[in-house]
Amino acid sequence: MDKTELIEKQTILLEKIADAQMVLVGVGEEFNENFRDIAKFPMLMSALEEVDIDPSLGWTVQFLERLYLTKHNEGKILEAYRNLYEMLHDKDYFIITTCIDENIKKVGFDENRLVEPCGNYERFQCSAKCNNKLYPTEEFTNLVNQALLDGVGLDSLDIPKCPDCGKPLAFNNILCESNYLEEGYQLQWKNYTKWLQMTLNKKLCIIELGVGMNLPNIIRWPFEKVAFYNQKASFFRVNETLYQMTEELSSKGISIGVNAIDFLHGCTL
C-alpha cells in the first residue's frame, strides 16, 4: 500500500470514529509484547543469564517477564496505544483484546470499557486448577524485584504455591492452557455483551487491529457477525497479512494491509 492510499484510509477511519455513536475495537496478535527491549534493563538481563547457567531456575522466567512489563513504558506498541486512546477517549467505546501483557492499560483507557478474555499477569491461579480462586501477583513480583536489587540471586526465591493443594501458582492467563481459570474475566465479559446489545441500531464503527487466526472465535468471527447485522456499521480490518474482508461485508468494510501498530502511528488528530 502506497503512502497516499494509507493516509486516505487513516483519514476515513478518523472521520468514521468522529461520526460514530459507538466504537467497537478488537486488538490481536500484532500487539503481543515481544520483549525485544528487555536488554534496556541490565538487571533483568543478568537474571536471565543466571537462568541460562542454572536451568532449574527456568520457572522464574515468567516472573521476570512480569517484572519487565511493570517497568517497560515506552516503545512502538505503547505509542500506537496512545494514539488509539486519543482517537477514542471521548467516545462510547469498548475494547476486547487477546493480548495478556496489559500494555493497553498503561495509556489511560477506562478499564470498565476493556475486557481481556485471555487473561493477564495481574492474578495467580492454581496451576492444577484445584479451586476457582484468584490471588494478586503484586507481592511476589515485588519479591523478585527485591531479590534482583539485593543481588542475592534467583535461587533465594521459592515458587509460590497454592494454599489449598500446594501445587505451584501460575498466572491467570491462557498460558495455563487447559487449566486456564476463566472466572477472572467473566464479569467484565458480561458488561461487554450488555454494551454490545446496545449497538444494533446505532452508528457503529468497528475497528479490528492486528487480529489473526489464532483465536478467531473471540474477535474476528464475532466482529464480522456484528458488522453484518448492523446496517449502520462501518468495519475496518487492519492486519499486515490477514486483512481480507468477507464478500458479505465488502460494501461496508475497508481492508488495510498494513501492520496495525504502524497504521496507528499515522492516525493523529
C-alpha positions as YAML, in Angstrom:
chain: A
units: angstrom
residues:
- id: 1
  name: MET
  ca: [0.00, 0.00, 0.00]
- id: 2
  name: ASP
  ca: [1.48, 3.35, -1.01]
- id: 3
  name: LYS
  ca: [1.67, 6.31, 1.35]
- id: 4
  name: THR
  ca: [-1.14, 8.25, -0.31]
- id: 5
  name: GLU
  ca: [-3.59, 5.35, -0.01]
- id: 6
  name: LEU
  ca: [-2.53, 4.74, 3.58]
- id: 7
  name: ILE
  ca: [-3.13, 8.36, 4.57]
- id: 8
  name: GLU
  ca: [-6.51, 8.27, 2.83]
- id: 9
  name: LYS
  ca: [-7.64, 5.24, 4.84]
- id: 10
  name: GLN
  ca: [-6.34, 6.72, 8.09]
- id: 11
  name: THR
  ca: [-8.36, 9.84, 7.34]
- id: 12
  name: ILE
  ca: [-11.50, 7.82, 6.59]
- id: 13
  name: LEU
  ca: [-11.13, 5.95, 9.87]
- id: 14
  name: LEU
  ca: [-10.81, 9.17, 11.87]
- id: 15
  name: GLU
  ca: [-13.91, 10.54, 10.12]
- id: 16
  name: LYS
  ca: [-15.91, 7.39, 10.84]
- id: 17
  name: ILE
  ca: [-14.90, 7.46, 14.51]
- id: 18
  name: ALA
  ca: [-15.92, 11.11, 14.78]
- id: 19
  name: ASP
  ca: [-19.31, 10.34, 13.22]
- id: 20
  name: ALA
  ca: [-19.95, 7.13, 15.17]
- id: 21
  name: GLN
  ca: [-22.25, 6.87, 18.15]
- id: 22
  name: MET
  ca: [-20.37, 3.82, 19.42]
- id: 23
  name: VAL
  ca: [-16.96, 2.31, 18.64]
- id: 24
  name: LEU
  ca: [-16.02, -1.36, 18.99]
- id: 25
  name: VAL
  ca: [-12.31, -2.22, 18.94]
- id: 26
  name: GLY
  ca: [-10.58, -5.59, 18.80]
- id: 27
  name: VAL
  ca: [-6.84, -5.87, 19.48]
- id: 28
  name: GLY
  ca: [-5.00, -9.01, 18.45]
- id: 29
  name: GLU
  ca: [-1.70, -10.77, 17.86]
- id: 30
  name: GLU
  ca: [0.19, -7.94, 16.20]
- id: 31
  name: PHE
  ca: [0.12, -6.14, 19.56]
- id: 32
  name: ASN
  ca: [1.55, -9.00, 21.61]
- id: 33
  name: GLU
  ca: [4.58, -7.89, 23.65]
- id: 34
  name: ASN
  ca: [7.76, -9.25, 22.03]
- id: 35
  name: PHE
  ca: [10.17, -8.41, 24.91]
- id: 36
  name: ARG
  ca: [12.72, -7.06, 22.43]
- id: 37
  name: ASP
  ca: [13.55, -4.15, 24.71]
- id: 38
  name: ILE
  ca: [14.49, -6.32, 27.67]
- id: 39
  name: ALA
  ca: [18.18, -5.52, 27.02]
- id: 40
  name: LYS
  ca: [17.40, -2.00, 28.24]
- id: 41
  name: PHE
  ca: [17.12, -3.46, 31.74]
- id: 42
  name: PRO
  ca: [20.55, -4.86, 32.73]
- id: 43
  name: MET
  ca: [19.21, -6.28, 35.98]
- id: 44
  name: LEU
  ca: [16.75, -8.46, 34.09]
- id: 45
  name: MET
  ca: [19.37, -9.50, 31.57]
- id: 46
  name: SER
  ca: [21.65, -10.64, 34.39]
- id: 47
  name: ALA
  ca: [18.78, -12.65, 35.86]
- id: 48
  name: LEU
  ca: [18.14, -14.36, 32.51]
- id: 49
  name: GLU
  ca: [21.85, -15.20, 32.30]
- id: 50
  name: GLU
  ca: [21.51, -16.80, 35.71]
- id: 51
  name: VAL
  ca: [18.71, -18.97, 34.34]
- id: 52
  name: ASP
  ca: [20.90, -19.97, 31.39]
- id: 53
  name: ILE
  ca: [23.56, -21.14, 33.83]
- id: 54
  name: ASP
  ca: [21.08, -22.97, 36.07]
- id: 55
  name: PRO
  ca: [18.12, -24.37, 34.05]
- id: 56
  name: SER
  ca: [16.39, -25.42, 37.29]
- id: 57
  name: LEU
  ca: [15.52, -21.72, 37.68]
- id: 58
  name: GLY
  ca: [13.52, -21.78, 34.45]
- id: 59
  name: TRP
  ca: [10.31, -21.35, 36.43]
- id: 60
  name: THR
  ca: [11.35, -17.76, 37.20]
- id: 61
  name: VAL
  ca: [11.32, -16.60, 33.56]
- id: 62
  name: GLN
  ca: [7.59, -15.82, 33.54]
- id: 63
  name: PHE
  ca: [8.06, -13.74, 36.69]
- id: 64
  name: LEU
  ca: [10.95, -11.86, 35.10]
- id: 65
  name: GLU
  ca: [8.67, -11.16, 32.14]
- id: 66
  name: ARG
  ca: [6.04, -9.82, 34.52]
- id: 67
  name: LEU
  ca: [8.65, -7.57, 36.12]
- id: 68
  name: TYR
  ca: [9.69, -6.32, 32.69]
- id: 69
  name: LEU
  ca: [6.09, -5.45, 31.88]
- id: 70
  name: THR
  ca: [5.82, -3.35, 35.04]
- id: 71
  name: LYS
  ca: [8.97, -1.41, 34.15]
- id: 72
  name: HIS
  ca: [8.64, -1.02, 30.38]
- id: 73
  name: ASN
  ca: [6.62, 2.07, 29.47]
- id: 74
  name: GLU
  ca: [7.96, 3.07, 26.06]
- id: 75
  name: GLY
  ca: [8.17, 1.68, 22.54]
- id: 76
  name: LYS
  ca: [6.13, 1.35, 19.34]
- id: 77
  name: ILE
  ca: [3.30, -0.66, 20.87]
- id: 78
  name: LEU
  ca: [2.65, 1.90, 23.58]
- id: 79
  name: GLU
  ca: [2.92, 4.78, 21.10]
- id: 80
  name: ALA
  ca: [0.23, 3.09, 18.99]
- id: 81
  name: TYR
  ca: [-1.99, 2.60, 22.05]
- id: 82
  name: ARG
  ca: [-1.58, 6.27, 22.96]
- id: 83
  name: ASN
  ca: [-2.77, 7.30, 19.51]
- id: 84
  name: LEU
  ca: [-5.72, 4.93, 19.82]
- id: 85
  name: TYR
  ca: [-6.59, 6.45, 23.18]
- id: 86
  name: GLU
  ca: [-6.61, 9.95, 21.71]
- id: 87
  name: MET
  ca: [-8.96, 8.71, 19.00]
- id: 88
  name: LEU
  ca: [-11.39, 7.07, 21.42]
- id: 89
  name: HIS
  ca: [-11.27, 8.66, 24.87]
- id: 90
  name: ASP
  ca: [-14.33, 10.90, 24.37]
- id: 91
  name: LYS
  ca: [-16.40, 8.23, 22.54]
- id: 92
  name: ASP
  ca: [-18.70, 5.47, 23.76]
- id: 93
  name: TYR
  ca: [-16.24, 2.64, 23.12]
- id: 94
  name: PHE
  ca: [-15.46, -0.90, 24.20]
- id: 95
  name: ILE
  ca: [-12.21, -2.79, 23.60]
- id: 96
  name: ILE
  ca: [-11.68, -6.53, 23.57]
- id: 97
  name: THR
  ca: [-8.10, -7.76, 23.44]
- id: 98
  name: THR
  ca: [-6.47, -11.17, 23.24]
- id: 99
  name: CYS
  ca: [-3.16, -9.76, 24.49]
- id: 100
  name: ILE
  ca: [-2.19, -10.80, 28.01]
- id: 101
  name: ASP
  ca: [0.59, -8.26, 28.60]
- id: 102
  name: GLU
  ca: [-1.61, -5.40, 29.93]
- id: 103
  name: ASN
  ca: [0.25, -2.80, 27.86]
- id: 104
  name: ILE
  ca: [-3.09, -1.34, 26.81]
- id: 105
  name: LYS
  ca: [-3.76, -0.34, 30.43]
- id: 106
  name: LYS
  ca: [-0.73, 1.96, 30.53]
- id: 107
  name: VAL
  ca: [-2.15, 4.77, 28.38]
- id: 108
  name: GLY
  ca: [-5.33, 5.86, 30.13]
- id: 109
  name: PHE
  ca: [-8.15, 3.69, 28.79]
- id: 110
  name: ASP
  ca: [-11.14, 3.24, 31.10]
- id: 111
  name: GLU
  ca: [-10.72, -0.34, 32.35]
- id: 112
  name: ASN
  ca: [-14.51, -0.60, 32.64]
- id: 113
  name: ARG
  ca: [-14.51, -0.43, 28.83]
- id: 114
  name: LEU
  ca: [-11.93, -3.17, 28.37]
- id: 115
  name: VAL
  ca: [-12.13, -6.96, 28.53]
- id: 116
  name: GLU
  ca: [-9.22, -9.44, 28.40]
- id: 117
  name: PRO
  ca: [-10.70, -12.90, 27.75]
- id: 118
  name: CYS
  ca: [-7.23, -14.47, 27.53]
- id: 119
  name: GLY
  ca: [-6.30, -13.24, 31.00]
- id: 120
  name: ASN
  ca: [-3.24, -11.29, 32.09]
- id: 121
  name: TYR
  ca: [-0.49, -11.17, 34.71]
- id: 122
  name: GLU
  ca: [-2.47, -9.43, 37.45]
- id: 123
  name: ARG
  ca: [-3.53, -12.54, 39.35]
- id: 124
  name: PHE
  ca: [-2.40, -16.06, 40.13]
- id: 125
  name: GLN
  ca: [-4.44, -19.22, 39.96]
- id: 126
  name: CYS
  ca: [-3.67, -22.77, 40.99]
- id: 127
  name: SER
  ca: [-1.76, -24.38, 38.14]
- id: 128
  name: ALA
  ca: [-3.65, -27.62, 38.81]
- id: 129
  name: LYS
  ca: [-6.99, -25.76, 38.92]
- id: 130
  name: CYS
  ca: [-7.88, -27.33, 42.27]
- id: 131
  name: ASN
  ca: [-10.16, -24.37, 43.01]
- id: 132
  name: ASN
  ca: [-11.56, -21.26, 41.34]
- id: 133
  name: LYS
  ca: [-9.69, -18.77, 43.50]
- id: 134
  name: LEU
  ca: [-7.53, -15.95, 42.18]
- id: 135
  name: TYR
  ca: [-4.64, -14.35, 44.07]
- id: 136
  name: PRO
  ca: [-2.86, -11.00, 43.49]
- id: 137
  name: THR
  ca: [0.61, -11.21, 41.95]
- id: 138
  name: GLU
  ca: [1.99, -7.87, 43.10]
- id: 139
  name: GLU
  ca: [3.58, -9.12, 46.32]
- id: 140
  name: PHE
  ca: [5.57, -11.87, 44.61]
- id: 141
  name: THR
  ca: [6.58, -9.55, 41.77]
- id: 142
  name: ASN
  ca: [7.99, -7.20, 44.41]
- id: 143
  name: LEU
  ca: [9.90, -10.10, 45.99]
- id: 144
  name: VAL
  ca: [11.51, -10.92, 42.64]
- id: 145
  name: ASN
  ca: [12.43, -7.28, 42.12]
- id: 146
  name: GLN
  ca: [13.94, -7.01, 45.61]
- id: 147
  name: ALA
  ca: [16.00, -10.18, 45.12]
- id: 148
  name: LEU
  ca: [17.46, -8.68, 41.95]
- id: 149
  name: LEU
  ca: [18.15, -5.34, 43.65]
- id: 150
  name: ASP
  ca: [19.83, -7.07, 46.59]
- id: 151
  name: GLY
  ca: [21.87, -9.29, 44.28]
- id: 152
  name: VAL
  ca: [21.00, -12.42, 46.27]
- id: 153
  name: GLY
  ca: [20.17, -14.49, 43.18]
- id: 154
  name: LEU
  ca: [17.04, -16.14, 41.90]
- id: 155
  name: ASP
  ca: [17.82, -19.31, 43.88]
- id: 156
  name: SER
  ca: [16.80, -17.37, 47.00]
- id: 157
  name: LEU
  ca: [13.20, -17.45, 45.80]
- id: 158
  name: ASP
  ca: [10.65, -20.20, 46.26]
- id: 159
  name: ILE
  ca: [7.98, -20.75, 43.67]
- id: 160
  name: PRO
  ca: [4.61, -19.50, 45.01]
- id: 161
  name: LYS
  ca: [2.32, -22.36, 45.98]
- id: 162
  name: CYS
  ca: [-1.44, -22.83, 46.04]
- id: 163
  name: PRO
  ca: [-2.53, -22.54, 49.68]
- id: 164
  name: ASP
  ca: [-5.11, -25.31, 49.18]
- id: 165
  name: CYS
  ca: [-3.23, -28.07, 47.36]
- id: 166
  name: GLY
  ca: [0.42, -26.98, 47.41]
- id: 167
  name: LYS
  ca: [0.82, -27.05, 43.63]
- id: 168
  name: PRO
  ca: [2.63, -24.10, 42.01]
- id: 169
  name: LEU
  ca: [0.63, -20.97, 41.34]
- id: 170
  name: ALA
  ca: [0.52, -19.77, 37.73]
- id: 171
  name: PHE
  ca: [-0.50, -16.54, 36.11]
- id: 172
  name: ASN
  ca: [-4.20, -16.44, 35.32]
- id: 173
  name: ASN
  ca: [-3.96, -16.39, 31.53]
- id: 174
  name: ILE
  ca: [-4.16, -18.76, 28.56]
- id: 175
  name: LEU
  ca: [-0.60, -19.96, 29.11]
- id: 176
  name: CYS
  ca: [-2.23, -22.24, 31.70]
- id: 177
  name: GLU
  ca: [-3.70, -23.97, 28.64]
- id: 178
  name: SER
  ca: [-6.43, -26.47, 29.61]
- id: 179
  name: ASN
  ca: [-6.31, -25.34, 33.24]
- id: 180
  name: TYR
  ca: [-6.98, -21.67, 32.47]
- id: 181
  name: LEU
  ca: [-9.48, -20.35, 35.01]
- id: 182
  name: GLU
  ca: [-11.93, -18.11, 33.15]
- id: 183
  name: GLU
  ca: [-13.58, -16.57, 36.20]
- id: 184
  name: GLY
  ca: [-11.06, -13.74, 36.08]
- id: 185
  name: TYR
  ca: [-12.63, -12.03, 33.06]
- id: 186
  name: GLN
  ca: [-16.23, -13.29, 33.03]
- id: 187
  name: LEU
  ca: [-17.81, -10.37, 34.92]
- id: 188
  name: GLN
  ca: [-16.29, -7.88, 32.50]
- id: 189
  name: TRP
  ca: [-17.34, -10.09, 29.58]
- id: 190
  name: LYS
  ca: [-20.94, -9.74, 30.75]
- id: 191
  name: ASN
  ca: [-20.51, -5.96, 30.74]
- id: 192
  name: TYR
  ca: [-19.12, -6.21, 27.21]
- id: 193
  name: THR
  ca: [-22.06, -8.26, 25.92]
- id: 194
  name: LYS
  ca: [-24.54, -5.84, 27.52]
- id: 195
  name: TRP
  ca: [-22.78, -2.94, 25.80]
- id: 196
  name: LEU
  ca: [-22.76, -4.85, 22.52]
- id: 197
  name: GLN
  ca: [-26.54, -5.32, 22.67]
- id: 198
  name: MET
  ca: [-26.93, -1.55, 22.62]
- id: 199
  name: THR
  ca: [-25.09, -1.17, 19.28]
- id: 200
  name: LEU
  ca: [-27.65, -2.75, 16.95]
- id: 201
  name: ASN
  ca: [-29.42, 0.39, 15.74]
- id: 202
  name: LYS
  ca: [-26.53, 2.79, 16.31]
- id: 203
  name: LYS
  ca: [-23.86, 4.19, 14.04]
- id: 204
  name: LEU
  ca: [-21.15, 1.72, 14.97]
- id: 205
  name: CYS
  ca: [-17.52, 1.95, 13.93]
- id: 206
  name: ILE
  ca: [-15.81, -1.44, 14.21]
- id: 207
  name: ILE
  ca: [-12.02, -1.48, 14.24]
- id: 208
  name: GLU
  ca: [-10.08, -4.73, 14.12]
- id: 209
  name: LEU
  ca: [-6.39, -4.19, 14.85]
- id: 210
  name: GLY
  ca: [-3.82, -6.90, 14.18]
- id: 211
  name: VAL
  ca: [-6.25, -9.76, 14.75]
- id: 212
  name: GLY
  ca: [-5.14, -13.02, 13.17]
- id: 213
  name: MET
  ca: [-6.50, -16.56, 13.17]
- id: 214
  name: ASN
  ca: [-5.05, -17.85, 16.45]
- id: 215
  name: LEU
  ca: [-8.32, -17.28, 18.31]
- id: 216
  name: PRO
  ca: [-10.82, -16.20, 15.63]
- id: 217
  name: ASN
  ca: [-13.83, -17.08, 17.81]
- id: 218
  name: ILE
  ca: [-13.01, -14.25, 20.24]
- id: 219
  name: ILE
  ca: [-12.77, -11.24, 17.91]
- id: 220
  name: ARG
  ca: [-12.57, -11.95, 14.18]
- id: 221
  name: TRP
  ca: [-15.73, -14.02, 13.62]
- id: 222
  name: PRO
  ca: [-17.94, -12.23, 16.18]
- id: 223
  name: PHE
  ca: [-16.94, -8.83, 14.75]
- id: 224
  name: GLU
  ca: [-17.91, -9.98, 11.26]
- id: 225
  name: LYS
  ca: [-21.31, -11.03, 12.62]
- id: 226
  name: VAL
  ca: [-21.87, -7.70, 14.37]
- id: 227
  name: ALA
  ca: [-20.92, -5.81, 11.21]
- id: 228
  name: PHE
  ca: [-23.21, -7.96, 9.06]
- id: 229
  name: TYR
  ca: [-26.32, -7.41, 11.18]
- id: 230
  name: ASN
  ca: [-25.81, -3.71, 11.92]
- id: 231
  name: GLN
  ca: [-26.89, -1.80, 8.82]
- id: 232
  name: LYS
  ca: [-25.26, 1.38, 10.13]
- id: 233
  name: ALA
  ca: [-21.88, -0.21, 10.83]
- id: 234
  name: SER
  ca: [-18.54, 0.55, 9.23]
- id: 235
  name: PHE
  ca: [-15.80, -2.06, 9.57]
- id: 236
  name: PHE
  ca: [-12.04, -1.55, 9.39]
- id: 237
  name: ARG
  ca: [-9.80, -4.63, 9.33]
- id: 238
  name: VAL
  ca: [-6.12, -3.72, 9.76]
- id: 239
  name: ASN
  ca: [-3.59, -6.53, 9.51]
- id: 240
  name: GLU
  ca: [-0.27, -6.95, 7.73]
- id: 241
  name: THR
  ca: [-1.23, -10.28, 6.13]
- id: 242
  name: LEU
  ca: [-4.77, -11.29, 7.16]
- id: 243
  name: TYR
  ca: [-6.58, -8.13, 6.10]
- id: 244
  name: GLN
  ca: [-9.03, -9.70, 3.64]
- id: 245
  name: MET
  ca: [-12.72, -8.87, 4.07]
- id: 246
  name: THR
  ca: [-15.54, -11.34, 3.51]
- id: 247
  name: GLU
  ca: [-17.68, -10.82, 0.42]
- id: 248
  name: GLU
  ca: [-20.76, -10.16, 2.57]
- id: 249
  name: LEU
  ca: [-19.04, -7.19, 4.20]
- id: 250
  name: SER
  ca: [-17.35, -5.73, 1.14]
- id: 251
  name: SER
  ca: [-19.85, -2.85, 0.93]
- id: 252
  name: LYS
  ca: [-19.28, -1.66, 4.49]
- id: 253
  name: GLY
  ca: [-15.78, -2.94, 5.17]
- id: 254
  name: ILE
  ca: [-12.33, -1.49, 4.49]
- id: 255
  name: SER
  ca: [-9.33, -3.82, 4.31]
- id: 256
  name: ILE
  ca: [-5.98, -2.31, 5.24]
- id: 257
  name: GLY
  ca: [-2.94, -4.48, 4.54]
- id: 258
  name: VAL
  ca: [-0.55, -2.82, 6.99]
- id: 259
  name: ASN
  ca: [0.77, -3.78, 10.40]
- id: 260
  name: ALA
  ca: [-1.79, -2.35, 12.82]
- id: 261
  name: ILE
  ca: [0.86, -0.77, 15.05]
- id: 262
  name: ASP
  ca: [2.37, 1.09, 12.11]
- id: 263
  name: PHE
  ca: [-1.09, 2.10, 10.93]
- id: 264
  name: LEU
  ca: [-1.98, 3.70, 14.27]
- id: 265
  name: HIS
  ca: [1.26, 5.65, 14.33]
- id: 266
  name: GLY
  ca: [-0.10, 7.68, 11.42]
- id: 267
  name: CYS
  ca: [-3.54, 8.22, 12.96]
- id: 268
  name: THR
  ca: [-3.25, 11.55, 14.72]
- id: 269
  name: LEU
  ca: [-5.99, 14.05, 15.40]
...
